[in-house]
C-alpha cells in the first residue's frame, strides 16, 4: 500500500528534492513547527504537485549546477501553476539558482566560492529577516546569482558581497543562498518561521493525532472488511508501533509473526515475546527459522548480498506462515505490514517520486531495497514517511509503553550486519551477543541508555596478539559504537567517560572467551553510517 500517513492540509509545505544531503532536514524542521511538510522528487510531474495542492513549495539544494546539461529542474508549467494559484516558493541554494535562471536572471560560477560558516548581513524591511542584522549561516555553493530577474531585490549579502537572499514579494518568490535548516545556521529556524508564518500565512495546525486518524482511515479503505493481514514484528519500536496501529484499525484480523532468524541479540527472543504478551497484548506467533537463515548466509561476506538474502528469506517465512493461516482460516491473507521508516526509504534510494532521485544509494534495507520483486503479499507500510522520533510520539498516542518506545534501534538484518564477514565462521555470533550484552547493560547501569540514540558492539574479522593469564593469545577484536541523534539521518559519537570505557573493556576481556582487544568507534554520520554494514 503506497499510503501517505499525513492528513491533507491547506497548509501543506511541499519540498522538491534536487539531491541535497540536507533535504530531509528541511522536512523535519518544518514538521517541528507543527506544519505538515512532505518531500518529493524534484523531477515529479506537474500533475502530482497539483494533486497535493501545496500552499508553499520549497526548492531544495543539490550537487548539480544549473549550467549542467540535463540538470534537475521543476516541471514545465510549474511557474504558471504557482503564479495562478497563489503558491509561495522558496529556493534554497540550488533552488535559488533555479529561480534566478528560470525567471530570466543570470547565474555564473562565483569568483569567491563559499563553503562552511559565513557571516551575512540581512537588510531591514524584508519578509525573510524582518528587522535584518548580521548572522552566521552555513554556505555550500560554487555558483552565484549575478543578475536578478525583474522585480527581485537583494535582501542579504555575505561578508564577501555575494548575494545571500533574494525576494519578490509581489510574485511570492524568495531565495536563500545558504542552508537555514542546518544547526550551523543558528538563526535559520527563525528565518523559516518568518517565511512560513509571517510571509506565507501558514497555520501551525498539524498534529501527530492527525497521522493516527488518517492512517486508520487509509488502512480501512485498503484492507477489505474480510481481509486478514500479517505483520512482521522484529521486536523494535517501528514494527511494534506499526502493528499496534494496524491492530487498532482491523482488530483480530491482524496476525503478528516474530521470526527468530538466528541473528538476534542475547536472549532477545525470550525478552521480546514476553513484552508482546504481557505489555502490548498483541497476538504473536514465534517462528524459529534460524537454521534456514544461517544456512543461506554461510560463506557470504558482502553486506548488500547479506541484506538481500535476509529480505528474501523473511518473505519466504511469511509466505509459509500465510499458507498455514489460509488452511486455518479458509481465506488467504492479502497483506504484509512492515515498520519501514522514512530514513530507510531515503537510504535505499527509492524510485523516482519519493524524494532522492539525484542522490546516491547508501545501503539497501532488508525491508526496502532487499525485498524480492515477486512478492505474493501486498505491502502495508504505515510509517514510511515518518522519522524515528515521530514514530515514538505516535506510539505514545497509541499507548505503547514508554519503556518499550525508548529501546534503541536494531537493524532488521540483525547481527548479520554487525559481524563483518562470514557470520557462520567460528563462534562469531555468540561472542558478539555476549559482548553486546555487557556493553548495553553497562550503559543502563550508568544511567546513559535514554541519553544515547543507539549503542552496540561489532565483531571485526581480525585477530590481535594479547596476553591473558600470562599466556600469549591471538584472539578476536570487537568495536563499541554509541551515537547521539534525532532521527538517525545524522549522528555524532557519544563521549563516554574514560573510566566507563575502561570498566567495560575489562568486563568484556575478562568475561568473553576469545576476545582480547576492545576498540571504540569515534566517527560521526556522515562520513560513516551508524551501522558498520
Short mmCIF file of C-alpha atoms in Angstrom, two decimals:
data_model
loop_
_atom_site.label_atom_id
_atom_site.label_comp_id
_atom_site.label_asym_id
_atom_site.label_seq_id
_atom_site.Cartn_x
_atom_site.Cartn_y
_atom_site.Cartn_z
CA UNK A 1 0.00 0.00 0.00
CA UNK A 2 1.55 3.27 -1.10
CA UNK A 3 -0.04 5.15 1.75
CA UNK A 4 0.72 8.67 2.91
CA UNK A 5 0.22 8.85 6.70
CA UNK A 6 -0.13 12.60 6.58
CA UNK A 7 -3.51 14.28 6.72
CA UNK A 8 -4.26 16.52 3.75
CA UNK A 9 -3.91 20.16 4.76
CA UNK A 10 -4.45 23.58 3.21
CA UNK A 11 -1.09 24.47 4.83
CA UNK A 12 0.98 21.79 3.11
CA UNK A 13 4.64 22.69 2.55
CA UNK A 14 5.98 20.63 -0.34
CA UNK A 15 9.75 20.20 -0.73
CA UNK A 16 11.03 19.42 -4.21
CA UNK A 17 14.23 17.47 -3.62
CA UNK A 18 17.09 18.12 -6.03
CA UNK A 19 19.55 15.88 -4.18
CA UNK A 20 20.87 17.91 -1.24
CA UNK A 21 22.18 15.91 1.69
CA UNK A 22 20.18 18.29 3.91
CA UNK A 23 16.77 17.96 2.23
CA UNK A 24 15.39 15.63 4.91
CA UNK A 25 16.28 18.27 7.49
CA UNK A 26 14.02 20.82 5.81
CA UNK A 27 11.13 18.36 6.14
CA UNK A 28 11.94 17.72 9.79
CA UNK A 29 12.40 21.36 10.76
CA UNK A 30 9.05 22.32 9.27
CA UNK A 31 7.26 19.41 10.94
CA UNK A 32 8.82 20.53 14.22
CA UNK A 33 6.93 23.80 13.72
CA UNK A 34 3.67 21.77 13.64
CA UNK A 35 3.31 22.37 9.92
CA UNK A 36 2.67 19.49 7.52
CA UNK A 37 5.61 19.00 5.16
CA UNK A 38 6.26 16.38 2.53
CA UNK A 39 9.31 15.75 0.38
CA UNK A 40 9.00 14.52 -3.22
CA UNK A 41 11.38 14.24 -6.13
CA UNK A 42 12.40 17.48 -7.80
CA UNK A 43 11.53 15.77 -11.09
CA UNK A 44 7.96 14.96 -10.06
CA UNK A 45 5.31 15.70 -12.67
CA UNK A 46 3.34 18.90 -12.53
CA UNK A 47 0.13 16.93 -12.05
CA UNK A 48 1.49 15.18 -8.95
CA UNK A 49 2.34 18.59 -7.47
CA UNK A 50 -1.09 19.97 -8.38
CA UNK A 51 -2.79 16.95 -6.77
CA UNK A 52 -1.05 17.67 -3.47
CA UNK A 53 -2.27 21.29 -3.58
CA UNK A 54 0.62 22.85 -1.60
CA UNK A 55 0.45 26.31 -0.09
CA UNK A 56 4.25 26.56 -0.13
CA UNK A 57 6.85 24.90 -2.36
CA UNK A 58 10.48 24.77 -1.27
CA UNK A 59 13.12 24.05 -3.91
CA UNK A 60 15.98 22.23 -2.19
CA UNK A 61 19.70 22.47 -2.71
CA UNK A 62 21.62 19.87 -4.66
CA UNK A 63 25.01 18.89 -6.07
CA UNK A 64 24.21 19.97 -9.64
CA UNK A 65 24.77 23.29 -11.36
CA UNK A 66 22.03 25.00 -13.35
CA UNK A 67 24.57 25.03 -16.20
CA UNK A 68 24.90 21.23 -16.19
CA UNK A 69 23.19 19.73 -19.28
CA UNK A 70 20.17 17.73 -18.15
CA UNK A 71 20.39 19.07 -14.60
CA UNK A 72 17.25 18.70 -12.48
CA UNK A 73 14.56 21.35 -12.58
CA UNK A 74 10.90 21.80 -11.74
CA UNK A 75 8.47 20.65 -14.46
CA UNK A 76 7.17 22.69 -17.37
CA UNK A 77 4.15 24.69 -16.32
CA UNK A 78 5.30 24.97 -12.70
CA UNK A 79 5.84 28.74 -12.81
CA UNK A 80 2.40 29.31 -14.30
CA UNK A 81 0.81 27.00 -11.72
CA UNK A 82 2.29 28.73 -8.66
CA UNK A 83 1.53 32.17 -10.11
CA UNK A 84 -2.13 31.36 -10.86
CA UNK A 85 -2.75 29.60 -7.54
CA UNK A 86 -1.03 31.97 -5.15
CA UNK A 87 1.62 29.43 -4.09
CA UNK A 88 4.67 30.77 -2.24
CA UNK A 89 8.06 29.50 -3.42
CA UNK A 90 11.36 29.42 -1.51
CA UNK A 91 14.56 28.35 -3.23
CA UNK A 92 17.48 27.15 -1.11
CA UNK A 93 20.98 27.19 -2.64
CA UNK A 94 20.49 25.30 -5.94
CA UNK A 95 16.80 26.18 -5.63
CA UNK A 96 17.68 29.89 -5.60
CA UNK A 97 19.75 29.41 -8.76
CA UNK A 98 16.78 27.73 -10.47
CA UNK A 99 14.51 30.64 -9.61
CA UNK A 100 17.01 33.19 -10.90
CA UNK A 101 17.76 31.33 -14.12
CA UNK A 102 14.20 30.27 -14.99
CA UNK A 103 12.76 33.74 -14.34
CA UNK A 104 15.24 35.50 -16.60
CA UNK A 105 18.20 36.30 -14.37
CA UNK A 106 21.79 35.11 -14.62
CA UNK A 107 23.75 32.55 -12.60
CA UNK A 108 27.51 32.26 -13.00
CA UNK A 109 30.45 30.46 -11.45
CA UNK A 110 31.35 32.55 -8.42
CA UNK A 111 34.59 34.50 -8.14
CA UNK A 112 34.58 33.64 -4.43
CA UNK A 113 33.19 30.18 -3.76
CA UNK A 114 31.75 29.85 -0.27
CA UNK A 115 31.74 26.69 1.84
CA UNK A 116 31.13 26.38 5.58
CA UNK A 117 30.31 29.06 8.13
CA UNK A 118 29.92 32.56 6.75
CA UNK A 119 28.54 35.83 8.12
CA UNK A 120 25.78 37.54 6.18
CA UNK A 121 24.21 40.97 6.58
CA UNK A 122 20.44 41.00 6.20
CA UNK A 123 18.80 44.25 5.20
CA UNK A 124 15.75 45.55 7.04
CA UNK A 125 12.19 45.56 5.76
CA UNK A 126 12.25 42.06 4.27
CA UNK A 127 9.84 39.20 4.69
CA UNK A 128 12.61 36.72 5.36
CA UNK A 129 14.54 38.61 8.03
CA UNK A 130 12.24 41.23 9.50
CA UNK A 131 14.49 43.89 11.01
CA UNK A 132 17.63 42.44 9.42
CA UNK A 133 21.06 42.39 11.06
CA UNK A 134 24.11 40.15 11.00
CA UNK A 135 24.03 36.40 11.44
CA UNK A 136 26.18 33.30 10.85
CA UNK A 137 24.96 30.82 8.23
CA UNK A 138 26.14 27.63 6.53
CA UNK A 139 27.15 28.16 2.90
CA UNK A 140 27.81 25.45 0.32
CA UNK A 141 27.94 26.82 -3.22
CA UNK A 142 30.21 27.50 -6.17
CA UNK A 143 27.71 29.30 -8.42
CA UNK A 144 26.15 32.64 -7.52
CA UNK A 145 23.35 34.91 -8.67
CA UNK A 146 25.00 37.53 -10.92
CA UNK A 147 21.88 39.31 -12.19
CA UNK A 148 18.42 39.06 -10.63
CA UNK A 149 15.19 38.68 -12.60
CA UNK A 150 12.99 41.74 -12.96
CA UNK A 151 11.11 42.61 -9.76
CA UNK A 152 13.55 40.86 -7.39
CA UNK A 153 15.68 42.57 -4.78
CA UNK A 154 18.69 41.50 -2.72
CA UNK A 155 17.81 41.33 0.98
CA UNK A 156 21.08 39.86 2.31
CA UNK A 157 24.71 39.58 1.24
CA UNK A 158 27.63 37.54 2.53
CA UNK A 159 30.70 39.20 4.02
CA UNK A 160 32.29 38.78 0.58
CA UNK A 161 29.45 40.67 -1.08
CA UNK A 162 27.82 37.61 -2.67
CA UNK A 163 24.01 37.54 -2.90
CA UNK A 164 22.77 35.57 0.14
CA UNK A 165 19.00 36.14 -0.05
CA UNK A 166 16.51 37.50 -2.57
CA UNK A 167 12.79 38.09 -2.70
CA UNK A 168 9.96 39.24 -4.92
CA UNK A 169 7.01 39.66 -2.59
CA UNK A 170 4.62 40.53 -5.43
CA UNK A 171 5.27 37.24 -7.25
CA UNK A 172 5.73 35.35 -3.92
CA UNK A 173 9.24 34.10 -4.83
CA UNK A 174 12.02 34.02 -2.23
CA UNK A 175 15.54 32.57 -2.18
CA UNK A 176 18.32 31.77 0.28
CA UNK A 177 21.86 31.05 -0.87
CA UNK A 178 22.63 29.25 2.40
CA UNK A 179 21.05 26.33 4.31
CA UNK A 180 18.73 27.60 7.08
CA UNK A 181 17.77 24.04 8.04
CA UNK A 182 21.16 23.01 9.49
CA UNK A 183 22.25 23.72 13.06
CA UNK A 184 25.29 25.59 11.67
CA UNK A 185 22.82 28.36 10.75
CA UNK A 186 21.78 29.29 14.33
CA UNK A 187 19.05 31.72 13.24
CA UNK A 188 17.86 29.55 10.38
CA UNK A 189 14.74 28.37 12.19
CA UNK A 190 13.74 31.97 12.87
CA UNK A 191 14.07 32.70 9.17
CA UNK A 192 11.91 29.68 8.29
CA UNK A 193 9.34 30.81 10.89
CA UNK A 194 9.26 34.31 9.40
CA UNK A 195 8.81 32.90 5.94
CA UNK A 196 6.10 30.35 6.78
CA UNK A 197 4.04 32.26 9.34
CA UNK A 198 4.59 35.93 8.55
CA UNK A 199 5.11 35.83 4.77
CA UNK A 200 3.03 32.82 3.69
CA UNK A 201 0.39 32.95 6.43
CA UNK A 202 0.74 29.25 7.17
CA UNK A 203 -1.03 27.95 10.27
CA UNK A 204 0.65 25.52 12.70
CA UNK A 205 -2.20 23.00 12.62
CA UNK A 206 -0.55 19.61 12.04
CA UNK A 207 -0.56 17.15 14.94
CA UNK A 208 0.56 13.56 15.33
CA UNK A 209 -3.02 12.66 16.20
CA UNK A 210 -3.82 13.54 12.59
CA UNK A 211 -1.46 10.77 11.48
CA UNK A 212 -3.33 8.20 13.59
CA UNK A 213 -6.72 9.23 12.24
CA UNK A 214 -5.64 9.50 8.63
CA UNK A 215 -3.70 6.24 8.59
CA UNK A 216 -6.53 4.27 10.19
CA UNK A 217 -8.80 5.67 7.50
CA UNK A 218 -6.33 4.68 4.75
CA UNK A 219 -5.90 1.18 6.24
CA UNK A 220 -9.65 0.58 6.36
CA UNK A 221 -10.02 1.81 2.77
CA UNK A 222 -7.23 -0.52 1.62
CA UNK A 223 -7.91 -3.66 3.65
CA UNK A 224 -11.29 -5.19 2.88
CA UNK A 225 -13.71 -5.97 5.74
CA UNK A 226 -12.97 -9.69 5.43
CA UNK A 227 -9.24 -9.46 4.63
CA UNK A 228 -6.55 -10.70 7.01
CA UNK A 229 -3.13 -9.08 7.46
CA UNK A 230 0.23 -10.46 8.53
CA UNK A 231 2.61 -8.20 10.44
CA UNK A 232 6.35 -8.78 10.61
CA UNK A 233 7.32 -7.99 14.22
CA UNK A 234 11.03 -7.56 14.84
CA UNK A 235 10.83 -6.53 18.47
CA UNK A 236 11.84 -3.00 17.57
CA UNK A 237 9.92 0.22 18.06
CA UNK A 238 8.96 0.67 14.40
CA UNK A 239 7.29 -2.66 13.70
CA UNK A 240 5.61 -2.65 17.12
CA UNK A 241 4.05 0.78 16.59
CA UNK A 242 3.00 -0.26 13.07
CA UNK A 243 1.39 -3.43 14.45
CA UNK A 244 -0.40 -1.51 17.21
CA UNK A 245 -1.75 0.94 14.64
CA UNK A 246 -2.99 -1.81 12.31
CA UNK A 247 -4.49 -3.70 15.27
CA UNK A 248 -6.41 -0.57 16.24
CA UNK A 249 -7.79 -0.38 12.69
CA UNK A 250 -8.73 -4.02 11.95
CA UNK A 251 -8.58 -5.85 15.30
CA UNK A 252 -8.21 -9.64 15.31
CA UNK A 253 -7.74 -9.84 11.55
CA UNK A 254 -4.11 -8.90 12.26
CA UNK A 255 -1.72 -11.84 12.71
CA UNK A 256 1.74 -10.91 14.02
CA UNK A 257 4.81 -13.02 13.34
CA UNK A 258 8.10 -12.81 15.21
CA UNK A 259 10.88 -14.58 13.32
CA UNK A 260 13.88 -15.95 15.16
CA UNK A 261 16.38 -15.75 12.31
CA UNK A 262 19.38 -16.76 14.39
CA UNK A 263 20.65 -13.19 14.19
CA UNK A 264 19.11 -11.84 17.38
CA UNK A 265 20.81 -10.33 20.41
CA UNK A 266 21.35 -12.06 23.74
CA UNK A 267 18.04 -13.61 24.92
CA UNK A 268 16.18 -11.36 22.51
CA UNK A 269 13.57 -13.95 21.61
CA UNK A 270 12.55 -14.60 25.21
CA UNK A 271 12.52 -10.93 26.17
CA UNK A 272 10.57 -9.73 23.14
CA UNK A 273 7.90 -12.43 23.28
CA UNK A 274 7.36 -11.69 26.98
CA UNK A 275 6.91 -7.98 26.19
CA UNK A 276 4.43 -8.68 23.41
CA UNK A 277 2.31 -10.91 25.61
CA UNK A 278 2.41 -9.07 28.95
CA UNK A 279 2.63 -5.39 27.94
CA UNK A 280 1.31 -4.99 24.40
CA UNK A 281 -1.28 -7.78 24.31
CA UNK A 282 -0.65 -8.39 20.61
CA UNK A 283 -1.41 -11.80 19.04
CA UNK A 284 2.07 -13.05 18.09
CA UNK A 285 3.34 -16.34 16.68
CA UNK A 286 7.06 -17.07 17.02
CA UNK A 287 8.64 -18.88 14.06
CA UNK A 288 12.10 -20.37 14.51
CA UNK A 289 13.79 -20.12 11.12
CA UNK A 290 17.35 -19.73 12.36
CA UNK A 291 18.67 -22.78 10.52
CA UNK A 292 17.24 -21.57 7.21
CA UNK A 293 18.69 -18.07 7.53
CA UNK A 294 22.13 -19.17 8.70
CA UNK A 295 22.48 -21.82 6.02
CA UNK A 296 21.65 -19.27 3.30
CA UNK A 297 24.21 -16.83 4.75
CA UNK A 298 27.06 -19.32 5.00
CA UNK A 299 30.13 -18.02 3.18
CA UNK A 300 28.55 -14.63 2.38
CA UNK A 301 30.69 -11.59 3.20
CA UNK A 302 29.23 -8.78 1.07
CA UNK A 303 26.83 -6.71 3.25
CA UNK A 304 24.47 -5.89 0.38
CA UNK A 305 24.19 -9.57 -0.50
CA UNK A 306 23.51 -10.35 3.16
CA UNK A 307 20.65 -7.85 3.26
CA UNK A 308 19.04 -9.15 0.09
CA UNK A 309 19.30 -12.78 1.25
CA UNK A 310 17.74 -11.86 4.59
CA UNK A 311 14.97 -9.85 2.90
CA UNK A 312 14.15 -12.74 0.57
CA UNK A 313 14.22 -15.29 3.39
CA UNK A 314 11.90 -13.19 5.54
CA UNK A 315 9.37 -13.11 2.71
CA UNK A 316 9.67 -16.89 2.32
CA UNK A 317 8.86 -17.31 6.02
CA UNK A 318 5.85 -15.03 5.74
CA UNK A 319 4.64 -16.85 2.63
CA UNK A 320 4.79 -20.17 4.51
CA UNK A 321 3.02 -18.66 7.50
CA UNK A 322 0.40 -17.30 5.12
CA UNK A 323 -0.24 -20.78 3.71
CA UNK A 324 -0.75 -22.19 7.20
CA UNK A 325 -3.05 -19.32 8.10
CA UNK A 326 -5.03 -19.89 4.91
CA UNK A 327 -5.64 -23.51 5.87
CA UNK A 328 -6.76 -22.42 9.34
CA UNK A 329 -9.00 -19.54 8.25
CA UNK A 330 -10.14 -20.80 4.89
CA UNK A 331 -9.08 -17.43 3.47
CA UNK A 332 -5.71 -16.30 2.17
CA UNK A 333 -4.08 -13.24 3.84
CA UNK A 334 -3.52 -10.46 1.33
CA UNK A 335 -1.22 -8.01 3.10
CA UNK A 336 2.10 -7.82 4.94
CA UNK A 337 2.78 -4.97 7.42
CA UNK A 338 6.31 -3.66 7.91
CA UNK A 339 7.70 -0.86 10.07
CA UNK A 340 9.64 0.86 7.30
CA UNK A 341 10.60 4.45 8.18
CA UNK A 342 11.43 7.47 6.06
CA UNK A 343 15.21 7.18 6.68
CA UNK A 344 15.02 3.55 5.43
CA UNK A 345 13.38 4.74 2.23
CA UNK A 346 15.88 7.57 1.76
CA UNK A 347 18.97 5.40 2.27
CA UNK A 348 17.71 2.65 -0.04
CA UNK A 349 17.48 5.12 -2.96
CA UNK A 350 13.81 4.60 -3.79
CA UNK A 351 12.30 5.03 -7.25
CA UNK A 352 11.54 8.45 -8.74
CA UNK A 353 8.83 10.35 -6.95
CA UNK A 354 9.90 9.51 -3.41
CA UNK A 355 12.45 12.23 -2.96
CA UNK A 356 16.01 11.06 -3.70
CA UNK A 357 16.33 10.82 -7.48
CA UNK A 358 19.54 12.85 -7.61
CA UNK A 359 21.36 11.25 -4.69
CA UNK A 360 23.27 8.00 -4.24
CA UNK A 361 22.25 4.69 -2.69
CA UNK A 362 23.82 4.34 0.75
CA UNK A 363 22.61 0.83 1.55
CA UNK A 364 19.64 -1.41 0.87
CA UNK A 365 17.43 -2.06 3.87
CA UNK A 366 16.16 -5.62 4.12
CA UNK A 367 12.59 -4.32 4.19
CA UNK A 368 13.04 -1.83 1.34
CA UNK A 369 15.78 -2.45 -1.22
CA UNK A 370 16.24 -6.05 -0.10
CA UNK A 371 12.73 -7.24 -0.92
CA UNK A 372 12.21 -9.56 -3.89
CA UNK A 373 10.23 -8.33 -6.89
CA UNK A 374 7.79 -11.27 -6.98
CA UNK A 375 6.23 -10.87 -3.55
CA UNK A 376 2.89 -12.64 -3.13
CA UNK A 377 1.76 -10.37 -0.28
CA UNK A 378 0.95 -6.69 -0.75
CA UNK A 379 2.93 -4.35 1.49
CA UNK A 380 1.42 -2.01 4.06
CA UNK A 381 3.99 0.45 5.43
CA UNK A 382 2.07 2.93 7.60
CA UNK A 383 5.20 4.67 8.93
CA UNK A 384 7.15 5.07 5.70
CA UNK A 385 7.02 8.88 5.72
CA UNK A 386 7.83 9.31 9.41
CA UNK A 387 11.08 9.79 11.29
CA UNK A 388 12.01 7.75 14.37
CA UNK A 389 11.12 10.43 16.92
CA UNK A 390 7.75 10.89 15.22
CA UNK A 391 7.11 7.16 15.46
CA UNK A 392 7.80 7.30 19.19
CA UNK A 393 5.31 10.15 19.55
CA UNK A 394 2.80 8.12 17.57
CA UNK A 395 3.42 5.14 19.85
CA UNK A 396 2.64 7.20 22.95
CA UNK A 397 -0.69 8.22 21.43
CA UNK A 398 -1.37 4.50 20.85
CA UNK A 399 -0.44 3.72 24.49
CA UNK A 400 2.63 1.66 23.66
CA UNK A 401 4.64 1.51 26.94
CA UNK A 402 7.25 4.25 27.15
CA UNK A 403 9.87 1.78 28.31
CA UNK A 404 9.43 -0.06 25.01
CA UNK A 405 9.43 3.10 22.89
CA UNK A 406 12.81 4.11 24.31
CA UNK A 407 14.51 0.95 23.04
CA UNK A 408 17.50 1.61 20.83
CA UNK A 409 17.06 0.90 17.11
CA UNK A 410 18.04 -2.59 16.00
CA UNK A 411 18.59 -3.31 12.28
CA UNK A 412 16.24 -5.71 10.53
CA UNK A 413 19.17 -7.88 9.32
CA UNK A 414 20.18 -8.12 12.99
CA UNK A 415 23.67 -9.21 13.91
CA UNK A 416 24.39 -10.14 10.29
CA UNK A 417 25.47 -6.53 9.70
CA UNK A 418 27.39 -6.34 12.97
CA UNK A 419 29.54 -9.38 12.27
CA UNK A 420 31.81 -8.24 9.49
CA UNK A 421 32.43 -11.03 7.03
CA UNK A 422 31.00 -14.55 7.16
CA UNK A 423 28.70 -14.74 10.19
CA UNK A 424 28.87 -18.54 10.31
CA UNK A 425 32.62 -18.72 10.84
CA UNK A 426 33.60 -19.95 14.30
CA UNK A 427 31.59 -18.60 17.19
CA UNK A 428 31.32 -15.01 15.94
CA UNK A 429 27.60 -14.61 16.67
CA UNK A 430 27.84 -15.96 20.20
CA UNK A 431 30.88 -13.83 21.01
CA UNK A 432 29.11 -10.74 19.69
CA UNK A 433 25.96 -11.48 21.72
CA UNK A 434 27.95 -11.67 24.95
CA UNK A 435 29.97 -8.53 24.21
CA UNK A 436 26.88 -6.57 23.22
CA UNK A 437 25.01 -7.63 26.36
CA UNK A 438 27.84 -6.46 28.62
CA UNK A 439 28.09 -3.13 26.78
CA UNK A 440 24.34 -2.38 26.81
CA UNK A 441 23.87 -3.46 30.43
CA UNK A 442 26.79 -1.26 31.48
CA UNK A 443 25.17 1.68 29.69
CA UNK A 444 21.89 1.03 31.51
CA UNK A 445 23.66 0.69 34.87
CA UNK A 446 25.36 4.05 34.27
CA UNK A 447 22.01 5.72 33.53
CA UNK A 448 23.03 6.55 29.96
CA UNK A 449 20.64 4.40 27.93
CA UNK A 450 17.98 7.07 27.36
CA UNK A 451 20.60 9.69 26.50
CA UNK A 452 22.19 7.60 23.75
CA UNK A 453 20.32 7.13 20.47
CA UNK A 454 21.90 3.77 19.62
CA UNK A 455 24.68 1.62 21.04
CA UNK A 456 26.01 -1.78 20.02
CA UNK A 457 29.09 -3.93 19.53
CA UNK A 458 30.68 -5.02 16.26
CA UNK A 459 32.63 -8.23 15.63
CA UNK A 460 35.67 -7.47 13.47
CA UNK A 461 37.15 -10.03 11.04
CA UNK A 462 40.62 -9.69 12.54
CA UNK A 463 42.60 -11.15 15.43
CA UNK A 464 45.19 -9.45 17.56
CA UNK A 465 48.02 -10.59 19.80
CA UNK A 466 47.41 -10.27 23.52
CA UNK A 467 48.47 -11.56 26.92
CA UNK A 468 45.89 -13.23 29.14
CA UNK A 469 46.77 -15.40 32.13
CA UNK A 470 50.48 -14.91 31.43
CA UNK A 471 49.98 -16.58 28.07
CA UNK A 472 50.19 -15.21 24.56
CA UNK A 473 46.79 -15.08 22.86
CA UNK A 474 45.72 -14.50 19.30
CA UNK A 475 42.06 -13.58 19.74
CA UNK A 476 39.18 -11.55 18.38
CA UNK A 477 38.82 -7.77 18.26
CA UNK A 478 35.46 -6.10 18.94
CA UNK A 479 34.41 -2.48 18.47
CA UNK A 480 31.95 -0.49 20.55
CA UNK A 481 29.69 2.06 18.87
CA UNK A 482 27.41 4.61 20.58
CA UNK A 483 25.85 7.66 18.94
CA UNK A 484 23.51 10.54 19.67
CA UNK A 485 20.98 11.59 17.05
CA UNK A 486 17.49 12.99 16.48
CA UNK A 487 16.35 10.77 13.65
CA UNK A 488 19.25 8.57 12.56
CA UNK A 489 19.91 10.59 9.41
CA UNK A 490 22.88 12.32 11.04
CA UNK A 491 24.65 11.28 14.23
CA UNK A 492 27.60 12.10 16.47
CA UNK A 493 29.56 9.60 18.54
CA UNK A 494 28.88 9.60 22.27
CA UNK A 495 31.67 10.88 24.53
CA UNK A 496 31.94 8.27 27.28
CA UNK A 497 33.85 8.92 30.48
CA UNK A 498 37.23 7.18 30.30
CA UNK A 499 36.53 5.19 33.45
CA UNK A 500 33.33 3.82 31.93
CA UNK A 501 35.22 2.63 28.85
CA UNK A 502 37.96 1.14 31.00
CA UNK A 503 35.42 -0.80 33.09
CA UNK A 504 33.54 -2.09 30.03
CA UNK A 505 36.73 -3.16 28.29
CA UNK A 506 37.86 -5.08 31.36
CA UNK A 507 34.48 -6.79 31.76
CA UNK A 508 34.47 -7.89 28.12
CA UNK A 509 38.01 -9.22 28.07
CA UNK A 510 37.56 -10.99 31.41
CA UNK A 511 34.11 -12.45 30.64
CA UNK A 512 34.02 -13.29 26.94
CA UNK A 513 36.30 -16.13 25.91
CA UNK A 514 38.14 -15.38 22.67
CA UNK A 515 38.27 -11.56 22.93
CA UNK A 516 41.47 -9.78 23.88
CA UNK A 517 41.02 -6.30 22.40
CA UNK A 518 38.25 -3.68 22.56
CA UNK A 519 38.20 -0.51 20.45
CA UNK A 520 35.72 2.39 20.20
CA UNK A 521 34.29 3.83 17.01
CA UNK A 522 34.52 7.64 17.23
CA UNK A 523 33.20 8.53 13.78
CA UNK A 524 30.13 10.68 13.15
CA UNK A 525 27.50 10.24 10.43
CA UNK A 526 28.45 11.47 7.91
CA UNK A 527 31.07 10.41 6.88
CA UNK A 528 30.17 6.99 8.33
CA UNK A 529 26.80 5.32 8.64
CA UNK A 530 25.65 4.32 12.13
CA UNK A 531 25.88 0.60 11.40
CA UNK A 532 29.15 -0.74 10.05
CA UNK A 533 27.49 -2.60 7.18
#
